[in-house]
CSV table of C-alpha atoms in Angstrom, one decimal:
chain,number,residue,atom,x,y,z
A,777,MET,CA,8.8,12.3,-22.9
A,778,GLY,CA,10.0,13.2,-19.4
A,779,ALA,CA,11.3,10.8,-16.8
A,780,PRO,CA,8.6,8.7,-15.0
A,781,SER,CA,7.3,10.0,-11.8
A,782,LEU,CA,6.6,8.1,-8.6
A,783,ASP,CA,3.2,6.5,-8.4
A,784,ALA,CA,0.6,7.9,-5.9
A,785,LEU,CA,1.0,5.1,-3.3
A,786,THR,CA,4.8,5.3,-3.4
A,787,LYS,CA,4.6,9.1,-2.8
A,788,GLN,CA,2.1,8.6,0.0
A,789,TYR,CA,4.0,6.0,2.0
A,790,PHE,CA,7.7,6.4,1.1
A,791,ASP,CA,9.9,9.4,1.8
A,792,PRO,CA,13.5,8.8,2.9
A,793,THR,CA,13.8,12.3,4.2
A,794,THR,CA,11.3,11.5,7.0
A,795,VAL,CA,13.2,8.3,8.2
A,796,SER,CA,15.4,8.6,11.2
A,797,ILE,CA,18.7,6.6,11.5
A,798,GLN,CA,20.1,5.7,14.9
A,799,ASP,CA,23.6,4.3,14.4
A,800,GLN,CA,24.8,2.1,17.3
A,801,THR,CA,28.1,1.2,15.5
A,802,ASP,CA,30.0,4.3,16.5
A,803,LYS,CA,29.2,5.7,13.0
A,804,THR,CA,31.0,2.8,11.3
A,805,PHE,CA,27.8,2.1,9.3
A,806,THR,CA,26.8,5.6,8.4
A,807,SER,CA,30.4,6.4,7.5
A,808,TRP,CA,30.3,3.6,4.9
A,809,PHE,CA,27.5,5.6,3.3
A,810,ASP,CA,29.4,8.9,3.6
A,811,GLY,CA,26.7,10.1,5.9
A,812,ASP,CA,24.0,9.7,3.2
A,813,LEU,CA,21.1,8.8,5.5
A,814,ASN,CA,18.6,8.8,2.7
A,815,ALA,CA,20.5,6.0,1.0
A,816,ILE,CA,20.3,3.9,4.2
A,817,ALA,CA,16.5,4.6,4.4
A,818,ARG,CA,16.1,3.5,0.8
A,819,LEU,CA,18.3,0.4,1.2
A,820,SER,CA,16.0,-0.7,4.1
A,821,GLY,CA,12.8,-0.1,2.2
A,822,ALA,CA,11.4,1.5,5.3
A,823,PRO,CA,8.1,3.5,4.9
A,824,LYS,CA,8.0,7.2,5.8
A,825,GLN,CA,8.3,8.3,9.5
A,826,SER,CA,10.2,5.1,10.4
A,827,THR,CA,13.1,4.9,12.8
A,828,ILE,CA,15.9,2.6,11.8
A,829,THR,CA,18.3,1.3,14.5
A,830,VAL,CA,21.6,0.0,13.1
A,831,SER,CA,23.7,-2.4,15.1
A,832,TYR,CA,26.4,-5.1,14.7
A,833,TRP,CA,25.0,-8.6,14.2
A,834,LYS,CA,26.9,-11.5,15.7
A,835,GLY,CA,30.2,-9.9,14.7
A,836,ILE,CA,29.7,-10.8,11.1
A,837,GLY,CA,27.5,-8.1,9.7
A,838,PHE,CA,25.0,-5.3,10.4
A,839,GLU,CA,21.3,-5.5,11.4
A,840,LEU,CA,18.8,-2.8,10.5
A,841,VAL,CA,15.7,-2.8,12.6
A,842,ALA,CA,12.9,-0.4,11.6
A,843,THR,CA,9.8,0.6,13.5
A,844,GLY,CA,7.1,3.1,12.7
A,845,PRO,CA,3.5,3.9,12.1
A,846,PHE,CA,3.4,1.9,8.9
A,847,ILE,CA,5.2,-1.2,10.2
A,848,ARG,CA,3.7,-4.0,12.2
A,849,GLY,CA,6.2,-5.0,14.8
A,850,ASP,CA,9.8,-4.8,13.6
A,851,MET,CA,11.1,-4.6,10.1
A,852,VAL,CA,14.5,-6.4,10.0
A,853,ARG,CA,17.3,-6.4,7.3
A,854,ARG,CA,20.8,-7.8,7.7
A,855,ILE,CA,23.9,-7.0,5.7
A,856,LEU,CA,26.2,-9.9,5.5
A,857,GLN,CA,29.4,-10.9,3.7
A,858,HIS,CA,29.8,-14.0,1.6
A,859,GLU,CA,31.8,-16.8,3.1
A,860,HIS,CA,33.8,-17.3,-0.1
A,861,ASN,CA,35.6,-14.9,-2.4
A,862,THR,CA,32.5,-13.7,-4.2
A,863,GLN,CA,32.0,-10.4,-6.1
A,864,PRO,CA,30.2,-8.3,-5.2
A,865,PRO,CA,31.2,-9.3,-1.6
A,866,LEU,CA,28.0,-8.5,0.3
A,867,PHE,CA,24.4,-9.6,0.3
A,868,ILE,CA,21.2,-8.6,2.1
A,869,GLN,CA,18.9,-10.9,4.1
A,870,ASN,CA,15.4,-9.7,4.4
A,871,VAL,CA,14.3,-11.2,7.7
A,872,VAL,CA,10.8,-9.8,8.3
A,873,PHE,CA,8.5,-7.0,7.3
A,874,GLU,CA,4.7,-6.9,8.0
A,875,LEU,CA,2.3,-4.1,7.3
A,876,PRO,CA,-0.6,-3.2,9.6
A,877,VAL,CA,-3.7,-5.2,8.5
A,878,GLN,CA,-5.4,-2.1,7.1
A,879,LEU,CA,-2.5,-1.5,4.7
A,880,GLN,CA,-2.2,-5.1,3.4
A,881,ARG,CA,-3.1,-6.2,-0.1
A,882,ARG,CA,-2.3,-2.7,-1.6
A,883,LYS,CA,1.2,-3.7,-2.8
A,884,ILE,CA,2.9,-1.3,-0.4
A,885,GLY,CA,5.2,-4.2,0.5
A,886,VAL,CA,6.1,-4.6,-3.1
A,887,ARG,CA,7.0,-0.9,-3.3
A,888,SER,CA,9.2,-1.3,-0.2
A,889,LEU,CA,11.0,-4.2,-1.8
A,890,ALA,CA,11.5,-2.5,-5.2
A,891,ILE,CA,13.0,0.6,-3.5
A,892,GLU,CA,15.4,-1.6,-1.6
A,893,LEU,CA,16.4,-3.6,-4.7
A,894,HIS,CA,17.0,-0.5,-6.8
A,895,GLU,CA,19.2,1.1,-4.0
A,896,ALA,CA,21.2,-2.1,-3.5
A,897,LYS,CA,21.8,-2.2,-7.2
A,898,ARG,CA,22.9,1.5,-7.3
A,899,ILE,CA,25.3,1.0,-4.4
A,900,GLY,CA,26.9,-1.9,-6.4
A,901,GLN,CA,28.4,-3.9,-3.5
A,902,PHE,CA,25.6,-6.5,-3.1
A,903,ALA,CA,25.3,-9.7,-5.1
A,904,HIS,CA,21.8,-10.6,-4.1
A,905,VAL,CA,18.9,-10.2,-1.6
A,906,ALA,CA,17.9,-13.4,0.2
A,907,VAL,CA,14.6,-14.4,1.7
A,908,SER,CA,13.0,-17.3,3.5
A,909,ALA,CA,9.8,-17.9,1.5
A,910,ALA,CA,7.3,-19.2,4.0
A,911,GLY,CA,4.1,-21.1,3.6
A,912,ASN,CA,2.4,-23.8,1.6
A,913,ALA,CA,-1.1,-24.6,0.5
A,914,SER,CA,-2.2,-25.2,4.1
A,915,THR,CA,-1.3,-21.6,5.1
A,916,LEU,CA,-3.2,-19.8,2.3
A,917,ASN,CA,-5.8,-18.3,4.7
A,918,PRO,CA,-6.4,-14.7,3.5
A,919,GLU,CA,-9.3,-14.3,5.9
A,920,ASP,CA,-7.1,-15.0,8.9
A,921,PRO,CA,-4.0,-12.7,8.7
A,922,SER,CA,-2.5,-14.4,11.8
A,923,ASP,CA,-2.4,-17.7,9.9
A,924,TYR,CA,-1.7,-16.5,6.3
A,925,LEU,CA,1.7,-17.3,4.9
A,926,ASN,CA,2.1,-17.0,1.1
A,927,GLY,CA,5.7,-16.1,0.6
A,928,TYR,CA,6.4,-19.3,-1.4
A,929,LEU,CA,3.9,-17.9,-4.0
A,930,VAL,CA,4.6,-14.2,-3.8
A,931,TRP,CA,8.4,-14.0,-3.8
A,932,PRO,CA,8.9,-15.9,-7.1
A,933,LEU,CA,6.5,-13.4,-8.8
A,934,LEU,CA,8.9,-10.6,-7.8
A,935,GLY,CA,12.0,-12.2,-9.3
A,936,PHE,CA,13.2,-14.4,-6.5
A,937,ASP,CA,14.4,-17.8,-7.4
A,938,GLY,CA,16.1,-20.8,-5.7
A,939,PRO,CA,16.2,-24.6,-5.5
A,940,ILE,CA,13.0,-26.6,-4.9
A,941,PRO,CA,13.1,-28.1,-1.4
A,942,ALA,CA,14.7,-31.5,-1.5
A,943,HIS,CA,11.6,-33.3,-0.1
A,944,LYS,CA,9.6,-31.8,-3.0
A,945,LEU,CA,11.9,-32.7,-5.8
A,946,PRO,CA,10.1,-36.0,-6.8
A,947,GLU,CA,6.8,-34.1,-7.2
A,948,PHE,CA,8.4,-31.5,-9.6
A,949,HIS,CA,10.8,-33.8,-11.5
A,950,PRO,CA,12.6,-33.0,-13.8
A,951,HIS,CA,12.7,-29.4,-12.5
A,952,HIS,CA,15.2,-28.3,-9.9
A,953,ARG,CA,14.5,-24.6,-9.4
A,954,VAL,CA,11.2,-22.8,-8.6
A,955,SER,CA,11.5,-20.7,-11.8
A,956,GLN,CA,11.6,-23.8,-13.9
A,957,VAL,CA,8.3,-25.0,-12.4
A,958,LEU,CA,6.5,-21.6,-12.8
A,959,THR,CA,7.5,-21.3,-16.4
A,960,SER,CA,6.3,-24.8,-17.3
A,961,PRO,CA,2.8,-25.6,-18.5
A,962,GLY,CA,0.5,-25.7,-15.5
A,963,GLY,CA,3.4,-25.0,-13.3
A,964,ALA,CA,2.0,-22.0,-11.4
A,965,LEU,CA,-1.0,-24.0,-10.3
A,966,ALA,CA,1.1,-27.0,-9.4
A,967,TRP,CA,3.4,-24.8,-7.3
A,968,ALA,CA,0.5,-23.2,-5.5
A,969,ARG,CA,-0.9,-26.7,-4.6
A,970,LYS,CA,2.3,-28.5,-3.8
A,971,GLY,CA,5.0,-25.9,-3.3
A,972,ASP,CA,6.6,-25.3,0.1
A,973,TYR,CA,8.8,-23.2,2.3
A,974,CYS,CA,12.1,-22.5,0.4
A,975,GLN,CA,15.2,-20.2,0.4
A,976,LEU,CA,15.2,-17.8,-2.5
A,977,GLN,CA,17.4,-15.0,-3.9
A,978,PHE,CA,17.1,-12.0,-6.1
A,979,ASP,CA,20.1,-11.6,-8.4
A,980,LEU,CA,21.0,-7.9,-8.4
A,981,ALA,CA,23.3,-8.2,-11.5
A,982,ALA,CA,22.1,-5.9,-14.3
A,983,GLY,CA,20.0,-7.7,-16.8
A,984,SER,CA,19.4,-10.8,-14.6
A,985,SER,CA,16.3,-12.8,-14.9
A,986,SER,CA,15.3,-11.4,-11.5
A,987,TRP,CA,15.2,-7.9,-12.9
A,988,ILE,CA,13.2,-9.0,-15.9
A,989,VAL,CA,10.6,-10.7,-13.8
A,990,LEU,CA,10.4,-7.8,-11.3
A,991,ASN,CA,10.2,-5.1,-13.9
A,992,ARG,CA,7.4,-6.9,-15.7
A,993,TYR,CA,5.5,-7.2,-12.5
A,994,LEU,CA,6.0,-3.5,-11.6
A,995,ARG,CA,4.9,-2.5,-15.1
A,996,ASP,CA,1.8,-4.7,-15.2
A,997,ASN,CA,0.8,-3.2,-11.8
A,998,HIS,CA,1.6,0.4,-12.6
A,999,ILE,CA,4.2,0.6,-9.8
A,1000,GLU,CA,6.9,3.3,-10.2
A,1001,VAL,CA,9.4,3.7,-7.4
A,1002,THR,CA,12.3,5.5,-9.2
A,1003,PRO,CA,11.9,9.2,-10.1
């Protein structure tokens, strides 16, 4: 059998060759990638026809801000360095990415994330991708996109994990991590009802539980982002 091909929606909305890069770091950033602009586009997860502006962020990292016809507002990624001597030395912080309303609920955002994660793994200098998983049961309002935050539910389904917020620990005792809740009997429903805003990470190490969860999700939803 031949190698898998990109699925139709990935082909339709993602093409790194159509993404423009504007480097405001005197080419420090693009030189790090040996001028491979397609790699930068994939690392951001930006949809086709986007423009990515790269700048220094607070003197401690880089910020990638993407705009384009398939992005609502700004798409923001930051590349930062661990405070301690950690290997790999870098991590990515996914700050924000919203799709236009007409493109939501089609798993285009999942494809963007998967492209980013695969590229980060390929580069080999990133330990994890971090997110702030917003929302709780009170913000599950799918009919009102302006008041619909479900990150606390969605990110764990894509392989992100982290500690249960301290104020919620008594409700989920004896568990300490979101993944422990979700894999316990009735845990998914309990987290949907009582879970809350939390900080989560995707472990980029080969064979990590993050990859196991993500690959299962992609397979079950017939998503293929790597040619």
